[in-house]
Amino acid sequence: MSRSMGGRAAAALALLLLTVWAAAPWVAEASVPAAAWTASETPKLIALTFDDGPRRSTTTALLDGLAQRGVKATFFLIGAQLEYNEDLIRRMDAEGHQIGIHTYDHVALTGLSKADFDTQVAVTRQRLMAILGHDGFLLRPPYGAVDAAVRQNAGCPIILWSIDPEDWGDQNAAREVEHVVANARDGSIILLHDIFPASVEAALAIVDRLHAQGYLFVTVEELFAARHITLEAGEVYRDAYP
């Protein structure tokens, strides 16, 4: 990337960071459109996402590493783990990370009654709102399980993924890094879990490797806004490939 090209991309990304939150269509007060990017100025963008947190030890280490690298990520949180981790959640929000819902007890949402769905999703949303003072949280259903009722009841966009190194299995950081780097594409959404030390190690190594290849890490909202894709409640998204 040339110096002038990098400057234009950096300026566009800075504007996007300022406007994308207000542009979220499922937030009632949204009114500011996302930044306009021309095809020639758009850098390679990729979204790093984490499920199943927060966990104080590993999530703190991850936030420290991301801050050192100037990287923003998206965290899909478990409602049952919010208590006693409120400071971590506020830190995520203050440092520009995006926060989403991964249910209250990490249960599959398919086949649930509306009441049980709300216990998992709406209650988690309410607790996040109480901690952060705002709404606009995306939903990632555990196991990626989605049916018509999940789409109808979600009340927000549903975010899945396009790269999954299955870090919950052998917890082998080196293998996870190679899998993600080999499969990375402009517009990819990476799935990791911030509850495993190996995943934190892998995530930071992935950032370093992909930075060297010219990728910029953005939140899920930023990724789609940069591609002029309007996220809609109840719709399922796996990537933002151009």
Short mmCIF file of C-alpha atoms in Angstrom, two decimals:
data_model
loop_
_atom_site.label_atom_id
_atom_site.label_comp_id
_atom_site.label_asym_id
_atom_site.label_seq_id
_atom_site.Cartn_x
_atom_site.Cartn_y
_atom_site.Cartn_z
CA MET A 1 0.00 0.00 0.00
CA SER A 2 1.42 3.40 -0.95
CA ARG A 3 1.81 6.15 1.60
CA SER A 4 -0.97 8.25 0.00
CA MET A 5 -3.23 5.22 -0.28
CA GLY A 6 -2.61 4.36 3.36
CA GLY A 7 -3.45 7.92 4.38
CA ARG A 8 -6.77 7.91 2.56
CA ALA A 9 -7.68 4.52 4.00
CA ALA A 10 -6.75 5.63 7.52
CA ALA A 11 -8.83 8.79 7.18
CA ALA A 12 -11.80 6.86 5.88
CA LEU A 13 -11.51 4.30 8.67
CA ALA A 14 -11.35 7.07 11.28
CA LEU A 15 -14.55 8.58 9.89
CA LEU A 16 -16.18 5.19 9.87
CA LEU A 17 -15.31 4.63 13.51
CA LEU A 18 -17.10 7.88 14.37
CA THR A 19 -20.22 7.25 12.34
CA VAL A 20 -20.93 3.55 12.20
CA TRP A 21 -22.47 3.23 15.66
CA ALA A 22 -25.01 5.94 14.93
CA ALA A 23 -25.78 4.29 11.60
CA ALA A 24 -26.95 0.99 13.14
CA PRO A 25 -30.48 0.59 11.71
CA TRP A 26 -31.85 -1.32 14.72
CA VAL A 27 -30.96 1.54 17.09
CA ALA A 28 -33.97 3.83 17.29
CA GLU A 29 -32.00 7.08 17.47
CA ALA A 30 -29.73 6.25 14.51
CA SER A 31 -29.61 9.00 11.92
CA VAL A 32 -26.02 9.48 10.73
CA PRO A 33 -25.12 7.50 7.57
CA ALA A 34 -22.00 5.36 7.42
CA ALA A 35 -18.87 6.73 5.78
CA ALA A 36 -18.65 6.40 2.01
CA TRP A 37 -15.70 4.43 0.71
CA THR A 38 -14.66 4.17 -2.93
CA ALA A 39 -13.52 0.79 -4.22
CA SER A 40 -10.00 2.05 -4.83
CA GLU A 41 -9.62 3.35 -1.29
CA THR A 42 -11.09 0.43 0.65
CA PRO A 43 -8.40 -1.56 2.50
CA LYS A 44 -8.66 -5.26 3.29
CA LEU A 45 -10.97 -5.47 6.29
CA ILE A 46 -11.53 -8.37 8.66
CA ALA A 47 -13.52 -8.80 11.87
CA LEU A 48 -12.20 -10.64 14.90
CA THR A 49 -14.99 -11.95 17.14
CA PHE A 50 -15.00 -13.74 20.48
CA ASP A 51 -17.66 -15.90 22.11
CA ASP A 52 -18.39 -17.23 25.61
CA GLY A 53 -16.79 -14.48 27.72
CA PRO A 54 -16.09 -12.55 29.68
CA ARG A 55 -13.56 -14.41 31.82
CA ARG A 56 -11.48 -12.08 33.94
CA SER A 57 -8.04 -13.60 33.43
CA THR A 58 -8.12 -14.33 29.71
CA THR A 59 -10.37 -11.47 28.62
CA THR A 60 -8.20 -8.97 30.45
CA ALA A 61 -5.07 -10.31 28.76
CA LEU A 62 -6.81 -10.16 25.39
CA LEU A 63 -7.98 -6.57 25.90
CA ASP A 64 -4.45 -5.57 26.89
CA GLY A 65 -3.00 -7.16 23.75
CA LEU A 66 -5.61 -5.64 21.46
CA ALA A 67 -5.05 -2.21 23.00
CA GLN A 68 -1.31 -2.48 22.39
CA ARG A 69 -2.04 -3.17 18.73
CA GLY A 70 -4.80 -0.60 18.28
CA VAL A 71 -7.26 -3.32 17.27
CA LYS A 72 -11.02 -3.38 17.80
CA ALA A 73 -12.96 -6.64 18.09
CA THR A 74 -16.51 -7.83 18.72
CA PHE A 75 -17.39 -9.76 21.89
CA PHE A 76 -20.52 -11.93 22.13
CA LEU A 77 -21.06 -12.27 25.86
CA ILE A 78 -22.80 -14.82 28.10
CA GLY A 79 -25.37 -13.21 30.37
CA ALA A 80 -24.59 -15.45 33.33
CA GLN A 81 -21.00 -14.19 33.29
CA LEU A 82 -21.76 -10.46 33.37
CA GLU A 83 -21.98 -10.21 37.15
CA TYR A 84 -18.66 -9.27 38.78
CA ASN A 85 -17.24 -8.51 35.33
CA GLU A 86 -19.00 -5.20 34.83
CA ASP A 87 -15.70 -3.32 34.76
CA LEU A 88 -14.41 -5.51 31.95
CA ILE A 89 -17.57 -4.91 29.93
CA ARG A 90 -17.34 -1.16 30.44
CA ARG A 91 -13.70 -1.33 29.39
CA MET A 92 -14.64 -3.14 26.17
CA ASP A 93 -17.19 -0.48 25.39
CA ALA A 94 -14.91 2.44 26.32
CA GLU A 95 -12.07 1.09 24.17
CA GLY A 96 -14.25 0.88 21.07
CA HIS A 97 -14.98 -2.83 20.96
CA GLN A 98 -18.44 -3.97 19.94
CA ILE A 99 -20.53 -6.01 22.36
CA GLY A 100 -23.13 -8.59 21.44
CA ILE A 101 -25.32 -11.27 23.01
CA HIS A 102 -24.48 -14.99 23.13
CA THR A 103 -27.51 -15.94 25.28
CA TYR A 104 -27.67 -16.16 29.06
CA ASP A 105 -26.66 -19.82 29.56
CA HIS A 106 -25.10 -20.76 26.20
CA VAL A 107 -28.07 -22.82 25.05
CA ALA A 108 -29.32 -23.47 21.53
CA LEU A 109 -32.10 -21.01 20.73
CA THR A 110 -33.82 -23.22 18.18
CA GLY A 111 -37.00 -24.85 19.40
CA LEU A 112 -37.45 -22.52 22.39
CA SER A 113 -40.74 -20.92 23.32
CA LYS A 114 -40.89 -17.13 23.12
CA ALA A 115 -40.70 -16.96 26.92
CA ASP A 116 -37.60 -19.15 27.03
CA PHE A 117 -36.03 -17.22 24.14
CA ASP A 118 -36.54 -13.96 26.05
CA THR A 119 -34.98 -15.48 29.16
CA GLN A 120 -31.86 -16.16 27.14
CA VAL A 121 -31.71 -13.06 24.94
CA ALA A 122 -33.92 -10.28 26.27
CA VAL A 123 -32.71 -10.71 29.85
CA THR A 124 -29.08 -10.59 28.70
CA ARG A 125 -29.87 -7.48 26.65
CA GLN A 126 -31.44 -5.80 29.67
CA ARG A 127 -28.44 -6.56 31.85
CA LEU A 128 -26.03 -5.22 29.25
CA MET A 129 -28.13 -2.07 28.94
CA ALA A 130 -28.01 -1.62 32.70
CA ILE A 131 -24.23 -1.88 32.65
CA LEU A 132 -23.53 0.23 29.57
CA GLY A 133 -26.51 2.56 29.29
CA HIS A 134 -27.22 1.79 25.64
CA ASP A 135 -28.69 -0.89 23.40
CA GLY A 136 -27.76 -1.90 19.84
CA PHE A 137 -26.38 -5.36 20.68
CA LEU A 138 -26.06 -7.94 17.92
CA LEU A 139 -26.98 -11.60 18.49
CA ARG A 140 -24.83 -14.66 17.91
CA PRO A 141 -26.79 -17.86 18.65
CA PRO A 142 -24.71 -20.63 20.25
CA TYR A 143 -23.59 -23.30 17.77
CA GLY A 144 -24.77 -21.04 14.95
CA ALA A 145 -28.21 -22.63 15.34
CA VAL A 146 -30.89 -20.51 13.65
CA ASP A 147 -34.46 -21.28 12.62
CA ALA A 148 -37.45 -19.18 11.62
CA ALA A 149 -38.43 -18.50 15.24
CA VAL A 150 -34.92 -17.30 16.14
CA ARG A 151 -35.00 -14.89 13.21
CA GLN A 152 -38.45 -13.66 14.17
CA ASN A 153 -37.63 -13.17 17.85
CA ALA A 154 -34.08 -11.81 17.54
CA GLY A 155 -34.98 -8.13 17.29
CA CYS A 156 -31.51 -7.42 15.87
CA PRO A 157 -29.11 -8.74 13.21
CA ILE A 158 -27.79 -12.29 13.69
CA ILE A 159 -24.04 -12.65 13.19
CA LEU A 160 -22.39 -15.97 12.43
CA TRP A 161 -18.87 -16.42 10.97
CA SER A 162 -16.84 -17.49 7.96
CA ILE A 163 -13.63 -18.72 9.65
CA ASP A 164 -13.74 -21.15 12.58
CA PRO A 165 -10.50 -22.80 13.75
CA GLU A 166 -12.48 -24.71 16.41
CA ASP A 167 -10.23 -23.38 19.14
CA TRP A 168 -12.39 -25.03 21.81
CA GLY A 169 -11.02 -28.42 20.74
CA ASP A 170 -7.30 -29.04 21.08
CA GLN A 171 -6.57 -25.45 22.17
CA ASN A 172 -3.48 -25.43 20.00
CA ALA A 173 -2.57 -21.80 19.34
CA ALA A 174 -0.13 -22.52 16.51
CA ARG A 175 -2.68 -24.62 14.61
CA GLU A 176 -5.38 -21.99 15.11
CA VAL A 177 -3.16 -19.23 13.76
CA GLU A 178 -2.28 -21.19 10.63
CA HIS A 179 -5.92 -22.09 9.99
CA VAL A 180 -7.13 -18.49 10.26
CA VAL A 181 -4.29 -16.96 8.25
CA ALA A 182 -4.67 -19.55 5.49
CA ASN A 183 -8.41 -18.87 5.17
CA ALA A 184 -8.45 -15.09 5.70
CA ARG A 185 -10.20 -13.01 3.04
CA ASP A 186 -11.23 -9.41 2.77
CA GLY A 187 -14.60 -9.32 4.57
CA SER A 188 -14.11 -12.44 6.71
CA ILE A 189 -15.51 -12.85 10.22
CA ILE A 190 -13.23 -14.89 12.50
CA LEU A 191 -14.65 -16.92 15.40
CA LEU A 192 -12.56 -17.45 18.55
CA HIS A 193 -13.28 -17.80 22.27
CA ASP A 194 -11.72 -15.46 24.83
CA ILE A 195 -12.06 -18.00 27.65
CA PHE A 196 -9.01 -20.05 26.61
CA PRO A 197 -5.40 -18.87 27.12
CA ALA A 198 -4.39 -20.55 23.85
CA SER A 199 -7.08 -18.60 21.99
CA VAL A 200 -5.82 -15.31 23.38
CA GLU A 201 -2.31 -16.23 22.28
CA ALA A 202 -3.61 -17.23 18.86
CA ALA A 203 -5.72 -14.09 18.45
CA LEU A 204 -2.81 -11.75 19.02
CA ALA A 205 -0.57 -13.75 16.70
CA ILE A 206 -3.32 -13.67 14.05
CA VAL A 207 -3.51 -9.90 14.36
CA ASP A 208 0.24 -9.57 13.90
CA ARG A 209 0.33 -11.94 10.91
CA LEU A 210 -2.62 -10.37 9.12
CA HIS A 211 -1.48 -6.83 9.86
CA ALA A 212 1.71 -7.73 8.02
CA GLN A 213 -0.46 -8.77 5.05
CA GLY A 214 -2.22 -5.40 4.96
CA TYR A 215 -5.43 -6.27 6.81
CA LEU A 216 -7.21 -3.81 9.08
CA PHE A 217 -9.25 -5.20 11.98
CA VAL A 218 -12.69 -3.67 12.52
CA THR A 219 -15.83 -4.48 14.48
CA VAL A 220 -18.68 -6.34 12.82
CA GLU A 221 -20.70 -3.15 12.41
CA GLU A 222 -17.75 -1.35 10.89
CA LEU A 223 -17.11 -4.22 8.50
CA PHE A 224 -20.60 -4.17 7.05
CA ALA A 225 -20.88 -0.40 7.02
CA ALA A 226 -17.64 -0.16 5.05
CA ARG A 227 -19.16 -2.53 2.47
CA HIS A 228 -22.40 -0.50 2.34
CA ILE A 229 -24.37 -3.48 3.66
CA THR A 230 -27.27 -2.51 5.90
CA LEU A 231 -27.64 -4.95 8.77
CA GLU A 232 -31.30 -5.80 9.35
CA ALA A 233 -33.01 -7.34 12.36
CA GLY A 234 -33.67 -11.06 11.96
CA GLU A 235 -31.29 -11.48 9.03
CA VAL A 236 -28.28 -13.82 9.24
CA TYR A 237 -24.79 -12.63 8.21
CA ARG A 238 -21.66 -14.78 7.88
CA ASP A 239 -19.25 -12.45 6.09
CA ALA A 240 -18.99 -9.19 4.14
CA TYR A 241 -17.09 -10.35 1.09
CA PRO A 242 -16.87 -7.62 -1.59
#
